[in-house]
CSV table of C-alpha atoms in Angstrom, one decimal:
chain,number,residue,atom,x,y,z
P,1,MET,CA,166.4,158.0,-54.9
P,2,GLN,CA,166.8,156.3,-58.2
P,3,ASP,CA,169.9,157.1,-60.2
P,4,LEU,CA,169.6,159.4,-63.2
P,5,ILE,CA,168.8,157.5,-66.4
P,6,LYS,CA,171.7,158.3,-68.7
P,7,LEU,CA,171.1,158.7,-72.5
P,8,ASP,CA,173.5,156.9,-74.8
P,9,VAL,CA,174.1,157.3,-78.6
P,10,VAL,CA,171.1,154.9,-79.4
P,11,ASP,CA,168.8,157.0,-77.2
P,12,LEU,CA,169.8,160.2,-78.9
P,13,ALA,CA,169.4,158.6,-82.3
P,14,LEU,CA,165.8,157.6,-81.3
P,15,ALA,CA,165.3,161.2,-80.1
P,16,VAL,CA,166.3,162.4,-83.6
P,17,GLY,CA,163.4,160.2,-84.8
P,18,LEU,CA,161.1,162.8,-83.2
P,19,MET,CA,162.4,165.4,-85.6
P,20,ALA,CA,162.2,163.0,-88.5
P,21,ILE,CA,158.5,162.7,-87.7
P,22,ALA,CA,158.2,166.5,-87.6
P,23,ILE,CA,159.9,166.8,-91.0
P,24,GLY,CA,157.5,164.1,-92.3
P,25,LEU,CA,154.5,166.0,-91.0
P,26,SER,CA,155.7,169.2,-92.6
P,27,ALA,CA,156.0,167.5,-95.9
P,28,TRP,CA,152.6,165.9,-95.6
P,29,GLU,CA,151.0,169.3,-94.8
P,30,LYS,CA,153.2,170.9,-97.6
P,31,LEU,CA,154.5,173.6,-95.1
P,32,GLY,CA,157.8,173.9,-96.9
P,33,ILE,CA,159.9,174.0,-93.8
P,34,GLU,CA,161.4,170.6,-94.1
P,35,LEU,CA,164.9,172.0,-94.9
P,36,ASN,CA,164.7,174.5,-92.1
P,37,LEU,CA,163.7,171.7,-89.7
P,38,ALA,CA,166.6,169.5,-90.9
P,39,ILE,CA,169.1,172.3,-90.5
P,40,ALA,CA,167.8,173.3,-87.1
P,41,THR,CA,168.0,169.7,-86.0
P,42,GLY,CA,171.6,169.4,-87.1
P,43,ARG,CA,172.6,172.7,-85.6
P,44,THR,CA,170.9,171.8,-82.3
P,45,ILE,CA,172.8,168.5,-82.1
P,46,LEU,CA,176.2,170.0,-83.0
P,47,GLN,CA,175.9,173.2,-80.9
P,48,LEU,CA,174.7,171.4,-77.8
P,49,LEU,CA,177.2,168.6,-78.1
P,50,VAL,CA,180.0,171.2,-78.4
P,51,LEU,CA,178.6,173.1,-75.4
P,52,GLY,CA,178.4,169.9,-73.4
P,53,TYR,CA,182.0,169.0,-74.0
P,54,VAL,CA,183.2,172.6,-73.4
P,55,LEU,CA,181.3,172.8,-70.1
P,56,ASP,CA,182.6,169.4,-69.1
P,57,PHE,CA,186.1,170.7,-69.6
P,58,ILE,CA,185.4,174.0,-67.8
P,59,PHE,CA,183.8,172.2,-64.8
P,60,ALA,CA,186.7,169.8,-64.5
P,61,LEU,CA,189.2,172.7,-64.8
P,62,ASN,CA,187.4,174.7,-62.2
P,63,ASN,CA,189.5,177.7,-62.9
P,64,VAL,CA,188.3,181.3,-62.7
P,65,TRP,CA,189.8,182.3,-66.1
P,66,GLY,CA,188.1,179.4,-67.8
P,67,VAL,CA,184.7,180.4,-66.3
P,68,LEU,CA,185.2,184.0,-67.3
P,69,ALA,CA,186.3,183.0,-70.8
P,70,ILE,CA,183.2,181.0,-71.5
P,71,LEU,CA,181.0,183.8,-70.1
P,72,ALA,CA,182.8,186.3,-72.3
P,73,ILE,CA,182.1,184.2,-75.4
P,74,ILE,CA,178.4,183.8,-74.5
P,75,PHE,CA,178.1,187.6,-73.7
P,76,THR,CA,179.8,188.5,-77.0
P,77,MET,CA,177.4,186.3,-79.0
P,78,THR,CA,174.3,187.6,-77.3
P,79,ALA,CA,175.3,191.2,-77.8
P,80,ILE,CA,176.0,190.6,-81.5
P,81,VAL,CA,172.7,188.8,-82.0
P,82,ALA,CA,170.7,191.5,-80.2
P,83,ARG,CA,172.5,194.2,-82.3
P,84,ASN,CA,171.7,192.4,-85.6
P,85,ARG,CA,168.0,192.1,-84.6
P,86,ILE,CA,167.7,195.8,-83.7
P,87,SER,CA,169.6,197.4,-86.6
P,88,PRO,CA,173.3,197.2,-87.5
P,89,LYS,CA,173.1,200.5,-89.2
P,90,ILE,CA,172.6,202.6,-86.1
P,91,PRO,CA,175.8,204.2,-84.8
P,92,GLN,CA,177.2,202.7,-81.6
P,93,VAL,CA,174.3,200.2,-81.3
P,94,LEU,CA,176.7,197.3,-80.5
P,95,PRO,CA,178.3,199.0,-77.5
P,96,LEU,CA,174.9,200.2,-76.4
P,97,VAL,CA,173.4,196.7,-76.5
P,98,GLY,CA,176.5,195.2,-75.0
P,99,GLY,CA,176.7,197.7,-72.2
P,100,ALA,CA,173.0,197.3,-71.3
P,101,ILE,CA,173.2,193.5,-71.2
P,102,PHE,CA,176.6,193.5,-69.4
P,103,ILE,CA,175.4,195.9,-66.6
P,104,SER,CA,172.1,194.2,-66.0
P,105,THR,CA,173.5,190.7,-66.1
P,106,THR,CA,176.5,191.5,-63.9
P,107,LEU,CA,174.4,193.3,-61.2
P,108,THR,CA,171.9,190.5,-61.2
P,109,VAL,CA,174.4,187.7,-61.0
P,110,LEU,CA,176.6,189.4,-58.4
P,111,TYR,CA,173.5,190.0,-56.2
P,112,THR,CA,172.5,186.4,-56.5
P,113,ASN,CA,175.9,185.0,-56.1
P,114,PHE,CA,177.1,187.0,-53.0
P,115,LEU,CA,173.8,187.5,-51.2
P,116,ILE,CA,171.7,184.4,-51.9
P,117,LEU,CA,173.8,181.4,-53.0
P,118,GLN,CA,177.1,182.4,-51.4
P,119,PRO,CA,179.1,179.5,-52.8
P,120,GLU,CA,182.5,178.5,-51.4
P,121,ARG,CA,184.2,180.1,-54.5
P,122,TRP,CA,182.4,183.0,-56.2
P,123,TYR,CA,183.4,181.6,-59.6
P,124,GLU,CA,181.9,178.2,-58.9
P,125,PRO,CA,181.2,177.1,-62.5
P,126,ARG,CA,178.3,174.8,-61.5
P,127,TYR,CA,176.3,178.0,-60.4
P,128,LEU,CA,177.9,180.9,-62.2
P,129,ILE,CA,177.8,179.6,-65.8
P,130,PRO,CA,174.2,178.3,-65.9
P,131,LEU,CA,172.7,181.3,-64.1
P,132,ALA,CA,174.7,183.9,-66.1
P,133,GLY,CA,173.8,182.0,-69.3
P,134,ILE,CA,170.1,182.0,-68.6
P,135,VAL,CA,170.1,185.7,-67.7
P,136,LEU,CA,172.2,186.6,-70.7
P,137,GLY,CA,169.9,184.8,-73.1
P,138,ASN,CA,166.8,186.4,-71.7
P,139,ALA,CA,168.4,189.8,-71.6
P,140,MET,CA,169.4,189.4,-75.3
P,141,ASN,CA,165.7,188.8,-76.3
P,142,ALA,CA,164.5,191.7,-74.1
P,143,ALA,CA,167.0,194.1,-75.6
P,144,ALA,CA,166.2,193.0,-79.1
P,145,ILE,CA,162.5,193.4,-78.7
P,146,ALA,CA,162.7,196.8,-76.9
P,147,GLY,CA,165.4,198.1,-79.3
P,148,GLU,CA,163.6,197.0,-82.5
P,149,ARG,CA,160.3,198.3,-81.2
P,150,LEU,CA,161.8,201.7,-80.3
P,151,VAL,CA,163.7,202.1,-83.6
P,152,SER,CA,160.7,201.1,-85.7
P,153,THR,CA,158.4,203.5,-83.9
P,154,MET,CA,160.9,206.4,-84.1
P,155,ASN,CA,161.4,205.9,-87.8
P,156,THR,CA,157.6,206.0,-88.4
P,157,GLN,CA,156.7,208.8,-86.0
P,158,GLN,CA,159.3,211.4,-86.9
P,159,VAL,CA,156.6,214.0,-87.7
P,160,GLU,CA,155.0,213.6,-84.3
P,161,ILE,CA,158.4,213.7,-82.6
P,162,GLU,CA,159.4,216.9,-84.4
P,163,THR,CA,156.0,218.5,-83.5
P,164,HIS,CA,156.8,217.8,-79.8
P,165,LEU,CA,160.3,219.3,-80.2
P,166,SER,CA,158.9,222.4,-81.9
P,167,LEU,CA,156.6,222.9,-79.0
P,168,GLY,CA,159.5,223.0,-76.6
P,169,ALA,CA,159.8,219.4,-75.5
P,170,THR,CA,163.2,217.9,-74.9
P,171,PRO,CA,164.3,214.8,-76.8
P,172,GLN,CA,163.6,212.7,-73.7
P,173,GLN,CA,160.1,214.1,-73.3
P,174,ALA,CA,159.4,213.7,-77.1
P,175,VAL,CA,160.2,210.0,-77.1
P,176,ASN,CA,159.2,209.1,-73.5
P,177,GLN,CA,155.9,207.5,-74.6
P,178,TYR,CA,157.7,205.4,-77.2
P,179,ARG,CA,160.3,204.3,-74.8
P,180,GLN,CA,157.7,203.2,-72.3
P,181,GLU,CA,155.8,201.2,-75.0
P,182,ALA,CA,159.0,199.5,-76.1
P,183,ILE,CA,159.9,198.6,-72.5
P,184,LYS,CA,156.5,197.2,-71.9
P,185,ALA,CA,156.5,195.2,-75.1
P,186,ALA,CA,159.8,193.6,-74.2
P,187,PHE,CA,158.9,192.9,-70.6
P,188,LEU,CA,155.4,191.5,-71.4
P,189,PRO,CA,156.6,187.9,-72.2
P,190,THR,CA,158.4,187.7,-68.9
P,191,LEU,CA,155.4,189.1,-67.0
P,192,ASN,CA,153.1,186.6,-68.7
P,193,GLN,CA,155.5,183.8,-67.9
P,194,MET,CA,155.5,184.8,-64.2
P,195,MET,CA,151.7,185.0,-64.1
P,196,LEU,CA,151.3,181.5,-65.6
P,197,MET,CA,154.3,179.7,-64.1
P,198,GLY,CA,153.4,176.5,-62.4
P,199,MET,CA,149.8,176.6,-63.5
P,200,VAL,CA,149.8,175.8,-67.2
P,201,ALA,CA,153.0,173.7,-67.4
P,202,ILE,CA,156.1,172.7,-65.4
P,203,PRO,CA,158.9,175.2,-66.3
P,204,SER,CA,161.7,173.6,-68.4
P,205,ILE,CA,164.4,174.4,-65.7
P,206,THR,CA,162.3,172.7,-63.0
P,207,THR,CA,161.7,169.7,-65.3
P,208,GLY,CA,165.4,169.3,-65.9
P,209,GLN,CA,166.2,169.4,-62.2
P,210,LEU,CA,163.4,166.9,-61.4
P,211,ILE,CA,164.9,164.5,-64.0
P,212,ALA,CA,168.3,165.0,-62.5
P,213,GLY,CA,167.0,163.9,-59.2
P,214,ILE,CA,166.5,167.2,-57.4
P,215,THR,CA,163.6,167.2,-54.9
P,216,PRO,CA,160.6,169.0,-56.2
P,217,VAL,CA,160.7,171.7,-53.4
P,218,ASN,CA,164.4,172.5,-54.2
P,219,ALA,CA,163.7,172.5,-57.9
P,220,VAL,CA,160.9,175.0,-57.5
P,221,ALA,CA,163.0,177.1,-55.2
P,222,TYR,CA,165.6,177.5,-57.9
P,223,GLU,CA,163.0,178.2,-60.5
P,224,ILE,CA,161.7,181.1,-58.3
P,225,LEU,CA,165.2,182.5,-58.0
P,226,ILE,CA,165.9,182.2,-61.7
P,227,ILE,CA,162.7,183.8,-62.9
P,228,PHE,CA,163.2,186.7,-60.5
P,229,MET,CA,166.8,187.1,-61.8
P,230,VAL,CA,165.4,187.1,-65.4
P,231,ALA,CA,162.7,189.6,-64.5
P,232,ILE,CA,165.0,192.3,-63.0
P,233,ALA,CA,167.7,191.7,-65.6
P,234,ASN,CA,165.2,192.1,-68.5
P,235,LEU,CA,163.7,195.2,-67.1
P,236,LEU,CA,167.0,196.9,-66.4
P,237,THR,CA,168.3,195.9,-69.8
P,238,THR,CA,165.3,197.4,-71.6
P,239,ILE,CA,165.5,200.6,-69.6
P,240,LEU,CA,169.2,201.0,-70.4
P,241,ILE,CA,169.0,200.1,-74.1
P,242,THR,CA,166.1,202.4,-74.8
P,243,ARG,CA,167.8,205.3,-73.0
P,244,GLY,CA,170.9,204.8,-75.1
P,245,LEU,CA,169.1,204.2,-78.4
P,246,TYR,CA,166.9,207.2,-78.5
P,247,ARG,CA,169.9,209.5,-78.2
P,248,GLN,CA,171.3,208.2,-81.4
P,249,PHE,CA,168.3,209.8,-83.2
P,250,PHE,CA,169.2,213.3,-82.1
P,251,ASN,CA,172.2,215.6,-82.8
P,252,SER,CA,174.0,217.9,-80.3
P,253,ALA,CA,171.4,220.6,-81.0
P,254,ALA,CA,168.6,218.3,-79.9
P,255,GLN,CA,167.3,218.0,-83.5
P,256,LEU,CA,166.0,214.8,-84.9
P,257,VAL,CA,168.5,213.2,-87.3
P,258,ARG,CA,166.8,211.7,-90.4
């Protein structure tokens, strides 16, 4: 099999040319997003280069504490981003989001690591960091969508919720429909991705593995594993985060807090 074509500085500079064209097209169409595109381009280059060098160091170190440290940093950032997208004003939202993402990611990765992959060392950075990173990123988006949807709905449907409470419903019964809708809204992108995967386009992870020289069958096998990991983690995350969030809207007397 042909060796991987490595990209040097000149190749990356030419790749930046693609974004220069995008900025030019934005200016031509008067979209007004030229500055945002330029900032996004710079951040992408900087952030990914830093990530590349950090992972290169962690992979070479091959130490359990180094692996756990990088995962802790990624987890902390995902929890904060998800919290900010839901609502920083809600009490205990950060531990709720962090707990939901941590539990779902940990259970999913442990299941995959010990039952499916079974690497020689459980903390093998080649497997643990990429898989945990993918699951964390997707769980963050799912938590943000479900949380924002539930918070928005409960803020706009307070009269209907209080009506259910006055008729004898428990807080859980009063908001159950809204929880279900929030979970479905957050899980729908994952479900749609699973339905169309391999039909409309080659998934990005498979594409990367193919370029790296992995055989198509093995690349697809890993794609199947990863999308199933993402699916269960996203569903579990949304269930946990919505269960925790709705309780923040009620006091100890099961009354809606305005």
